[in-house]
Coordinates of C-alpha atoms in Angstrom, one line a residue:
M13 CA 3.0 -6.5 29.8
T14 CA 1.9 -5.4 26.5
E15 CA 2.9 -1.6 25.6
L16 CA 0.6 0.6 24.1
W17 CA 2.7 1.3 21.2
Q18 CA 2.4 -2.5 20.7
Q19 CA -1.1 -2.8 20.4
S20 CA -3.2 -2.5 17.4
A21 CA -5.4 0.7 16.5
S22 CA -8.2 -1.5 17.2
E23 CA -7.3 -2.2 20.6
L24 CA -6.6 0.9 21.1
A25 CA -9.9 2.2 20.1
A26 CA -11.3 0.0 22.6
M27 CA -9.3 1.2 25.8
I28 CA -9.7 4.6 24.9
A29 CA -13.6 4.3 24.4
G30 CA -13.8 2.2 27.9
K31 CA -11.5 4.8 29.7
E32 CA -9.2 1.8 30.1
V33 CA -6.2 4.3 29.2
S34 CA -6.6 7.8 28.0
S35 CA -5.8 9.1 24.3
V36 CA -3.2 11.4 26.1
E37 CA -1.3 8.5 27.1
V38 CA -1.6 6.6 23.6
I39 CA -0.6 9.7 21.9
D40 CA 2.2 9.7 24.5
A41 CA 3.8 6.4 23.9
H42 CA 3.7 6.7 20.8
L43 CA 6.1 9.8 20.5
A44 CA 7.7 8.4 23.0
R45 CA 8.4 5.2 20.5
I46 CA 9.1 7.3 17.9
E47 CA 11.6 9.2 19.2
Q48 CA 13.6 5.9 20.9
V49 CA 13.7 3.6 17.1
N50 CA 12.5 6.6 14.6
P51 CA 17.0 8.3 14.6
H52 CA 17.9 4.5 13.1
L53 CA 14.7 3.7 10.9
N54 CA 14.0 7.2 9.0
A55 CA 10.6 6.5 8.6
I56 CA 8.9 9.4 9.8
T57 CA 9.7 12.5 8.0
R58 CA 7.2 14.8 10.3
V59 CA 6.6 14.7 13.7
L60 CA 3.3 16.5 14.3
A61 CA 3.7 16.0 18.7
D62 CA 2.2 19.1 19.2
E63 CA -0.6 18.8 17.2
A64 CA -1.3 15.2 17.9
R65 CA -1.2 16.1 21.7
A66 CA -4.0 18.8 21.9
G67 CA -5.9 16.4 20.1
A68 CA -5.5 14.1 21.7
K69 CA -6.5 16.3 24.8
A70 CA -9.8 17.3 22.8
A71 CA -10.7 13.2 21.8
D72 CA -10.6 12.9 25.9
A73 CA -12.5 16.0 26.9
S74 CA -15.2 14.5 24.0
L75 CA -15.5 11.4 25.7
A76 CA -15.8 12.3 29.2
S77 CA -18.6 14.7 27.5
G78 CA -20.5 11.7 26.4
A79 CA -20.0 12.7 22.3
P80 CA -20.4 10.2 20.5
L81 CA -17.0 8.4 19.3
G82 CA -16.0 7.1 15.8
P83 CA -14.4 3.6 15.0
L84 CA -10.9 5.4 16.2
H85 CA -11.5 7.9 18.4
G86 CA -8.3 8.8 20.1
V87 CA -5.6 6.6 17.9
P88 CA -2.4 7.7 16.4
L89 CA -2.6 7.9 12.5
T90 CA 0.3 8.5 10.0
V91 CA -0.1 9.8 6.6
K92 CA 2.3 8.9 3.7
Q93 CA 4.6 12.2 2.8
N94 CA 2.9 12.5 -0.9
I95 CA -0.8 12.5 1.1
D96 CA -2.5 16.2 1.6
L97 CA -2.2 16.8 5.3
A98 CA -3.5 20.5 6.1
G99 CA -0.8 22.8 7.5
C100 CA 1.8 20.7 6.2
A101 CA 4.0 20.4 2.8
T102 CA 2.8 17.9 0.3
D103 CA 6.7 17.6 -0.6
N104 CA 6.5 14.3 -2.6
G105 CA 10.0 13.8 -1.2
V106 CA 11.5 16.7 -3.3
P107 CA 13.4 20.0 -2.0
A108 CA 11.1 21.7 -4.8
F109 CA 7.9 20.7 -2.9
A110 CA 9.5 21.4 1.0
E111 CA 7.3 24.3 1.1
A112 CA 4.1 23.4 -0.9
I113 CA 1.9 23.4 2.3
S114 CA -1.6 22.2 1.4
P115 CA -4.6 23.6 3.0
V116 CA -6.8 21.0 3.1
D117 CA -6.9 17.2 4.2
A118 CA -7.2 15.1 1.3
P119 CA -10.6 13.0 1.5
V120 CA -8.4 9.8 3.4
V121 CA -7.3 12.0 5.9
E122 CA -10.7 13.6 6.7
R123 CA -12.5 10.7 7.1
M124 CA -9.9 9.0 9.1
R125 CA -10.1 12.3 10.9
A126 CA -14.0 11.9 11.5
A127 CA -13.2 8.4 12.4
G128 CA -11.9 9.9 15.9
A129 CA -7.5 9.2 14.4
I130 CA -5.4 12.1 15.0
P131 CA -2.6 12.3 13.0
I132 CA 1.1 11.6 14.4
G133 CA 3.3 11.7 12.0
R134 CA 4.1 12.3 8.1
T135 CA 5.7 9.5 6.6
N136 CA 9.0 9.1 3.9
C137 CA 8.5 7.8 0.0
P138 CA 11.0 7.9 -2.8
D139 CA 11.2 11.0 -5.1
M140 CA 7.6 11.6 -6.3
A141 CA 6.7 8.4 -5.1
L142 CA 8.4 6.8 -8.4
R143 CA 10.6 3.7 -7.3
V144 CA 9.9 1.2 -5.2
H145 CA 12.9 1.6 -3.0
T146 CA 11.8 4.5 -0.4
D147 CA 15.2 7.3 -0.6
S148 CA 14.0 10.8 -1.4
A149 CA 16.1 13.7 -2.3
L150 CA 14.4 15.4 0.3
H151 CA 14.5 13.0 3.8
G152 CA 17.1 10.3 2.5
L153 CA 17.1 6.6 3.1
T154 CA 13.9 4.5 5.4
R155 CA 15.4 1.1 6.9
N156 CA 14.1 -1.7 7.5
P157 CA 13.2 -2.8 10.4
W158 CA 13.6 -6.4 10.1
D159 CA 17.4 -5.7 8.4
P160 CA 18.5 -2.6 8.1
T161 CA 20.5 -3.4 4.6
R162 CA 17.4 -4.3 2.8
T163 CA 15.1 -2.3 0.9
A164 CA 11.8 -1.2 2.9
G165 CA 10.4 -1.2 0.1
G166 CA 8.8 1.8 -2.9
S167 CA 6.7 3.7 -2.3
S168 CA 4.9 3.9 1.2
G169 CA 8.4 2.5 2.4
G170 CA 8.3 5.1 5.8
E171 CA 4.9 3.7 6.4
A172 CA 5.2 0.2 6.7
S173 CA 8.9 0.7 8.4
A174 CA 7.3 2.9 11.2
L175 CA 4.7 0.4 11.3
A176 CA 6.0 -3.1 11.7
S177 CA 8.0 -0.9 14.3
G178 CA 5.4 0.2 16.6
M179 CA 5.5 4.1 15.7
S180 CA 2.3 3.7 14.2
P181 CA -0.4 1.5 14.5
I182 CA -2.4 2.6 11.5
G183 CA -1.6 4.7 8.7
L184 CA -2.2 6.3 4.6
G185 CA -0.4 4.8 2.1
N186 CA -0.9 4.6 -1.8
D187 CA -0.9 2.5 -4.6
I188 CA -0.2 3.1 -8.4
G189 CA 2.3 -0.2 -8.9
G190 CA 2.5 -2.0 -5.9
S191 CA 3.1 1.2 -3.3
L192 CA 1.2 -0.6 -0.5
R193 CA 2.2 -3.8 -0.7
N194 CA 5.5 -3.8 -2.2
P195 CA 6.4 -2.1 1.7
A196 CA 3.9 -4.6 2.9
T197 CA 5.9 -7.7 2.5
C198 CA 9.6 -5.9 2.5
C199 CA 8.1 -4.9 6.5
G200 CA 6.1 -7.5 7.5
V201 CA 2.6 -5.9 8.0
A202 CA -0.5 -5.6 6.2
S203 CA -2.3 -3.6 3.6
L204 CA -5.1 -3.1 0.6
K205 CA -5.0 -1.9 -2.5
P206 CA -8.7 -1.4 -2.6
S207 CA -10.5 -1.8 -6.2
A208 CA -10.7 1.2 -8.9
G209 CA -13.1 3.3 -7.2
R210 CA -13.6 2.2 -3.7
V211 CA -12.0 4.8 -1.6
P212 CA -11.8 8.2 -3.2
E213 CA -8.3 10.4 -3.9
F214 CA -7.8 14.0 -4.3
A215 CA -4.3 15.8 -3.9
Y216 CA -4.8 19.7 -4.0
G217 CA -2.4 21.9 -6.2
P218 CA -0.8 21.0 -9.5
M219 CA -0.5 17.0 -8.7
A220 CA -4.5 17.6 -8.5
D221 CA -5.0 16.1 -12.0
G222 CA -2.4 13.9 -14.3
P223 CA -2.1 11.6 -18.1
A224 CA -4.9 8.5 -18.0
S225 CA -2.7 6.0 -16.2
F226 CA -2.5 8.3 -13.2
Q227 CA -6.0 8.9 -13.2
L228 CA -7.2 5.4 -13.9
M229 CA -4.6 3.4 -11.5
P230 CA -3.6 5.0 -8.4
V231 CA -5.5 4.4 -5.2
E232 CA -4.9 5.2 -1.7
G233 CA -5.7 2.8 0.9
P234 CA -5.1 1.6 4.8
M235 CA -1.5 0.1 6.1
A236 CA -1.8 -1.7 9.4
R237 CA 0.0 -4.2 11.3
K238 CA -3.4 -7.1 11.1
I239 CA -5.7 -7.3 8.9
A240 CA -8.8 -6.4 10.8
D241 CA -7.6 -3.1 11.4
V242 CA -6.6 -2.5 7.6
R243 CA -10.2 -3.8 7.0
L244 CA -11.3 -0.9 9.2
G245 CA -9.3 1.4 7.6
L246 CA -11.7 0.4 4.1
H247 CA -14.5 0.8 6.4
V248 CA -13.9 4.2 7.3
L249 CA -12.4 5.2 4.1
A250 CA -14.5 3.9 1.4
G251 CA -17.1 6.2 -0.3
R252 CA -17.9 8.7 -3.1
D253 CA -16.3 12.1 -3.0
R254 CA -17.4 15.0 -5.2
R255 CA -13.6 15.9 -6.2
D256 CA -13.0 11.9 -7.5
P257 CA -15.1 12.0 -10.9
Y258 CA -14.4 7.7 -10.0
S259 CA -15.2 7.4 -6.6
V260 CA -18.4 5.6 -6.6
P261 CA -20.3 4.2 -3.4
A262 CA -20.3 0.7 -4.5
P263 CA -21.6 -1.9 -1.4
L264 CA -18.8 -3.1 1.2
E265 CA -19.8 -6.9 1.3
S266 CA -19.8 -8.7 -2.1
P267 CA -22.4 -11.6 -3.2
A268 CA -20.8 -15.3 -2.3
P269 CA -21.3 -17.8 -5.1
E270 CA -24.0 -20.4 -5.5
G271 CA -23.4 -23.9 -4.9
R272 CA -19.5 -23.7 -4.4
P273 CA -17.2 -22.7 -2.1
L274 CA -14.9 -19.8 -2.1
R275 CA -12.1 -20.6 -5.2
V276 CA -8.8 -19.4 -5.1
A277 CA -6.6 -19.9 -8.0
V278 CA -2.7 -20.7 -6.5
L279 CA 0.0 -19.5 -8.7
A280 CA 3.2 -20.2 -6.3
S281 CA 5.4 -19.6 -9.0
P282 CA 3.7 -16.8 -11.5
P283 CA 4.5 -16.4 -15.5
G284 CA 6.9 -13.8 -16.3
G285 CA 9.4 -14.6 -14.3
T286 CA 11.9 -17.0 -12.1
T287 CA 11.0 -17.1 -8.1
D288 CA 12.5 -17.9 -5.1
P289 CA 11.6 -21.7 -4.0
R290 CA 11.9 -20.3 -0.6
V291 CA 9.3 -17.5 -1.6
A292 CA 7.1 -20.3 -3.9
D293 CA 7.1 -22.2 -0.3
C294 CA 5.6 -19.5 1.3
V295 CA 2.5 -19.3 -1.0
K296 CA 2.0 -22.9 -0.9
A297 CA 2.0 -23.0 2.8
A298 CA -0.5 -19.9 3.0
A299 CA -2.5 -22.0 0.0
E300 CA -2.9 -25.2 2.6
A301 CA -4.2 -22.8 5.1
L302 CA -6.9 -21.7 3.0
A303 CA -7.9 -24.7 1.6
D304 CA -7.9 -25.6 5.6
A305 CA -10.2 -23.0 6.4
G306 CA -12.5 -24.2 3.4
Y307 CA -11.5 -22.5 0.5
D308 CA -11.4 -24.4 -2.9
V309 CA -7.7 -24.4 -4.0
T310 CA -6.7 -25.1 -7.1
E311 CA -4.1 -23.7 -9.8
S312 CA -6.1 -22.7 -12.8
G313 CA -4.7 -19.5 -13.0
P314 CA -6.5 -15.8 -14.8
P315 CA -5.6 -15.4 -18.9
R316 CA -3.1 -13.0 -20.2
F317 CA -1.0 -13.4 -16.8
E318 CA 2.3 -11.6 -18.6
E319 CA -0.2 -9.5 -21.4
V320 CA -1.2 -7.7 -18.2
L321 CA 2.4 -6.8 -16.9
T322 CA 3.5 -5.4 -20.4
T323 CA 0.3 -3.1 -20.7
W324 CA 0.6 -2.0 -17.4
F325 CA 4.4 -0.9 -17.9
A326 CA 3.7 0.4 -21.8
F327 CA 0.7 2.8 -20.1
I328 CA 2.6 4.4 -17.0
G329 CA 6.1 4.0 -19.2
E330 CA 4.6 6.5 -21.9
D331 CA 3.0 8.2 -18.9
I332 CA 6.6 9.1 -17.0
R333 CA 7.7 9.5 -20.6
T334 CA 5.5 12.4 -21.1
M335 CA 6.1 14.1 -17.6
S336 CA 9.6 13.6 -17.2
P337 CA 10.2 17.4 -18.4
L338 CA 8.4 18.4 -15.8
I339 CA 9.6 15.5 -13.4
T340 CA 13.6 14.7 -13.9
P341 CA 14.8 18.2 -12.9
I342 CA 13.8 18.3 -9.4
M343 CA 15.1 14.7 -9.0
S344 CA 18.1 13.3 -7.4
D345 CA 20.4 11.6 -9.7
D346 CA 19.5 7.6 -8.1
A347 CA 15.4 8.9 -8.4
N348 CA 16.8 10.0 -12.3
A349 CA 19.1 7.0 -13.4
F350 CA 16.0 4.2 -12.2
L351 CA 13.4 6.5 -13.6
G352 CA 15.9 6.3 -16.8
A353 CA 16.4 2.6 -17.0
L354 CA 13.0 2.0 -16.8
L355 CA 12.0 4.2 -19.7
D356 CA 14.9 2.4 -21.7
A357 CA 12.9 -1.2 -20.7
V358 CA 9.9 0.4 -22.5
A359 CA 9.8 1.2 -26.0
P360 CA 8.2 5.2 -26.9
L361 CA 4.3 4.9 -28.5
D362 CA 3.1 7.0 -30.7
L363 CA -1.1 7.8 -30.7
G364 CA -1.7 4.9 -32.9
G365 CA 0.3 2.4 -29.9
Y366 CA -1.1 4.4 -27.3
T367 CA -4.9 4.0 -28.0
Q368 CA -3.9 0.1 -28.4
V369 CA -2.4 -0.1 -24.7
L370 CA -6.0 1.0 -23.7
M371 CA -7.9 -1.0 -26.1
T372 CA -6.0 -4.3 -24.6
R373 CA -6.2 -3.0 -21.3
Q374 CA -10.0 -2.9 -21.7
S375 CA -10.0 -6.6 -23.0
L376 CA -8.0 -7.6 -20.3
M377 CA -10.1 -5.9 -17.9
R378 CA -13.3 -8.3 -19.5
D379 CA -11.4 -11.7 -19.6
W380 CA -10.1 -11.4 -15.9
G381 CA -13.9 -10.6 -14.7
M382 CA -15.2 -13.1 -17.1
W383 CA -12.8 -15.3 -15.1
F384 CA -14.0 -14.2 -11.9
G385 CA -17.4 -16.0 -12.6
D386 CA -15.6 -19.0 -11.7
T387 CA -13.0 -18.6 -9.3
D388 CA -13.0 -15.6 -6.8
L389 CA -9.4 -15.1 -5.7
V390 CA -5.7 -15.7 -6.8
L391 CA -2.5 -16.1 -4.7
T392 CA 0.2 -15.1 -5.6
P393 CA 3.5 -13.9 -3.7
T394 CA 3.7 -10.8 -3.7
W395 CA 7.5 -9.6 -4.4
T396 CA 8.9 -13.7 -6.1
Q397 CA 12.4 -12.6 -4.6
L398 CA 13.5 -10.9 -1.1
P399 CA 13.9 -7.8 0.1
F400 CA 17.0 -6.1 -1.7
P401 CA 19.9 -4.4 -0.6
H402 CA 19.7 -0.8 -0.9
G403 CA 21.0 0.4 -4.4
W404 CA 20.1 -3.0 -5.9
D405 CA 17.3 -1.3 -8.1
L406 CA 19.8 1.4 -9.8
A407 CA 21.4 -1.3 -11.7
N408 CA 18.6 -3.9 -12.0
A409 CA 15.4 -2.3 -13.3
A410 CA 14.2 -4.7 -15.1
A411 CA 14.7 -7.4 -12.8
T412 CA 13.3 -5.1 -9.9
V413 CA 9.9 -5.0 -12.3
E414 CA 10.2 -8.4 -12.9
L415 CA 9.9 -9.4 -9.0
M416 CA 6.9 -6.6 -8.2
R417 CA 5.3 -8.8 -11.4
C418 CA 1.9 -9.7 -8.8
V419 CA 1.4 -6.7 -8.0
M420 CA 0.7 -4.9 -11.5
P421 CA -2.5 -6.4 -12.6
A422 CA -4.4 -5.1 -9.5
N423 CA -3.6 -1.8 -10.8
L424 CA -4.4 -2.5 -14.8
L425 CA -7.2 -4.0 -13.9
G426 CA -8.7 -1.8 -11.3
L427 CA -9.2 -4.9 -8.6
P428 CA -8.8 -5.3 -5.3
S429 CA -5.8 -6.6 -3.9
A430 CA -4.9 -7.8 0.1
C431 CA -1.0 -8.1 0.9
V432 CA 0.1 -10.6 4.4
P433 CA 2.8 -12.2 5.9
A434 CA 3.4 -15.8 5.3
G435 CA 6.5 -16.6 6.4
I436 CA 10.1 -15.7 7.0
V437 CA 13.5 -16.2 5.2
E438 CA 16.3 -15.3 5.7
G439 CA 15.4 -13.3 8.6
L440 CA 13.2 -11.2 6.2
P441 CA 9.2 -11.5 5.9
V442 CA 7.6 -12.4 3.1
G443 CA 3.9 -11.8 2.0
V444 CA 1.3 -13.5 -0.3
L445 CA -1.2 -11.5 -2.2
L446 CA -5.3 -12.4 -2.5
T447 CA -6.3 -10.2 -5.6
G448 CA -10.3 -11.0 -6.2
D449 CA -12.6 -9.7 -8.8
R450 CA -13.6 -6.1 -8.5
F451 CA -15.2 -4.4 -5.8
A452 CA -14.9 -8.2 -3.7
D453 CA -12.2 -6.4 -1.5
D454 CA -14.1 -8.1 0.8
K455 CA -12.9 -11.8 -0.3
T456 CA -9.4 -10.3 -0.4
L457 CA -9.6 -9.6 3.2
D458 CA -11.2 -12.5 4.5
A459 CA -8.7 -14.9 2.7
A460 CA -5.5 -12.9 4.2
E461 CA -7.0 -13.0 7.4
A462 CA -7.5 -16.6 7.2
V463 CA -3.8 -16.9 6.3
E464 CA -2.6 -14.5 8.8
A465 CA -4.2 -16.5 11.6
A466 CA -2.4 -19.4 10.4
L467 CA 0.7 -18.0 9.2
G468 CA 0.7 -14.7 10.1
L469 CA 4.0 -12.6 12.1
E470 CA 4.8 -11.0 15.8
T471 CA 4.7 -7.1 15.4
P472 CA 5.9 -4.7 16.1
I473 CA 9.6 -5.6 16.6
A474 CA 12.5 -4.4 18.1
P475 CA 14.4 -2.8 15.0
V476 CA 17.3 -5.0 13.9
T477 CA 20.3 -2.5 13.8

């Protein structure tokens, strides 16, 4: 018998709408699952039991009254700790913000609530979401359900761990350097980093504004166990919000190429570093799945790939260096050690150098945009190595950036990028990325769904202890 906490968000919504099960039953099943597995995983930092049960009762009453239903009516939702949820602290994983209660929801939370979703918990992230390993000064270490000795990824590691273990069917994270996709590959779930401007972003209080890279590169987006739920989440979240001056009302469907099938460029061992051959084999298997699904698979990669990596690093590195006097005093020793090692690896920029970074970014966006005229998607590993042991990143900051190099183009260039599981190596999930032209989010999800159909993992799992 399939338990309620094992069902997808779409399945739960259909069951509730069809009165096969009540929202109260669904919420209670997930609360019981949280009580069972969260003490080991430490993925959820705050359980919203009373609020969720009240929301479920209201959802059931609304259904009984015949009121219109949203696409996620009565379905549990988890929200990353650095996204505003009214009445809760947006603590960013640090003690200094433990009482930073937001009076309002972020636009993405507003939209999920409007679709009927019910927040059930907050999920862990590293200090200020500036590490790809989820271990926060305020909430501690989040474990990977597949192997408790390996990272759950970051910075949305709590979200991915909760999804993979059945504590939540759908959640919200964000991404400036792979933070939706890094934990998805580590924990064997799915996610989408949407096109820049597709999903509005706004933070109440001192985090509302930031330097240029923190205005132009981060996005918020959906995470789930299946691509169908990620797609549903995108449809709920997309659209302009006046609080985000970069958000746009872009169509959800992008035009198909004329006279040819969709073309995918495969980089099984991408430039800029080494790739575990077993990870490369997972990418090749995904390429075969896409070829079988009718895609035209090629090996002609996008232009200036390695220059994208160095430009992303220089852009965000200089802005983090600018913010360091404000954030380092409130971060843990480990978080500062990782951040310090990263900054040591990138040269400081003067005004002319920073201007050149922005000019190079524009040039790269143009070149990739022109390249996408003939090719629709890029298939790469998400990480080029397996999830690392806890703390490995502290002594290997440069190698950490190298293994996650495939996530960076989407952030620097504003592109959509979907992560989907494509295999298991040494008992650990391996995800691949489908990255597309700007506002071709639908094409990335379509291709990810084809990979999932051939190679997808069965989740949620019982956490390995």
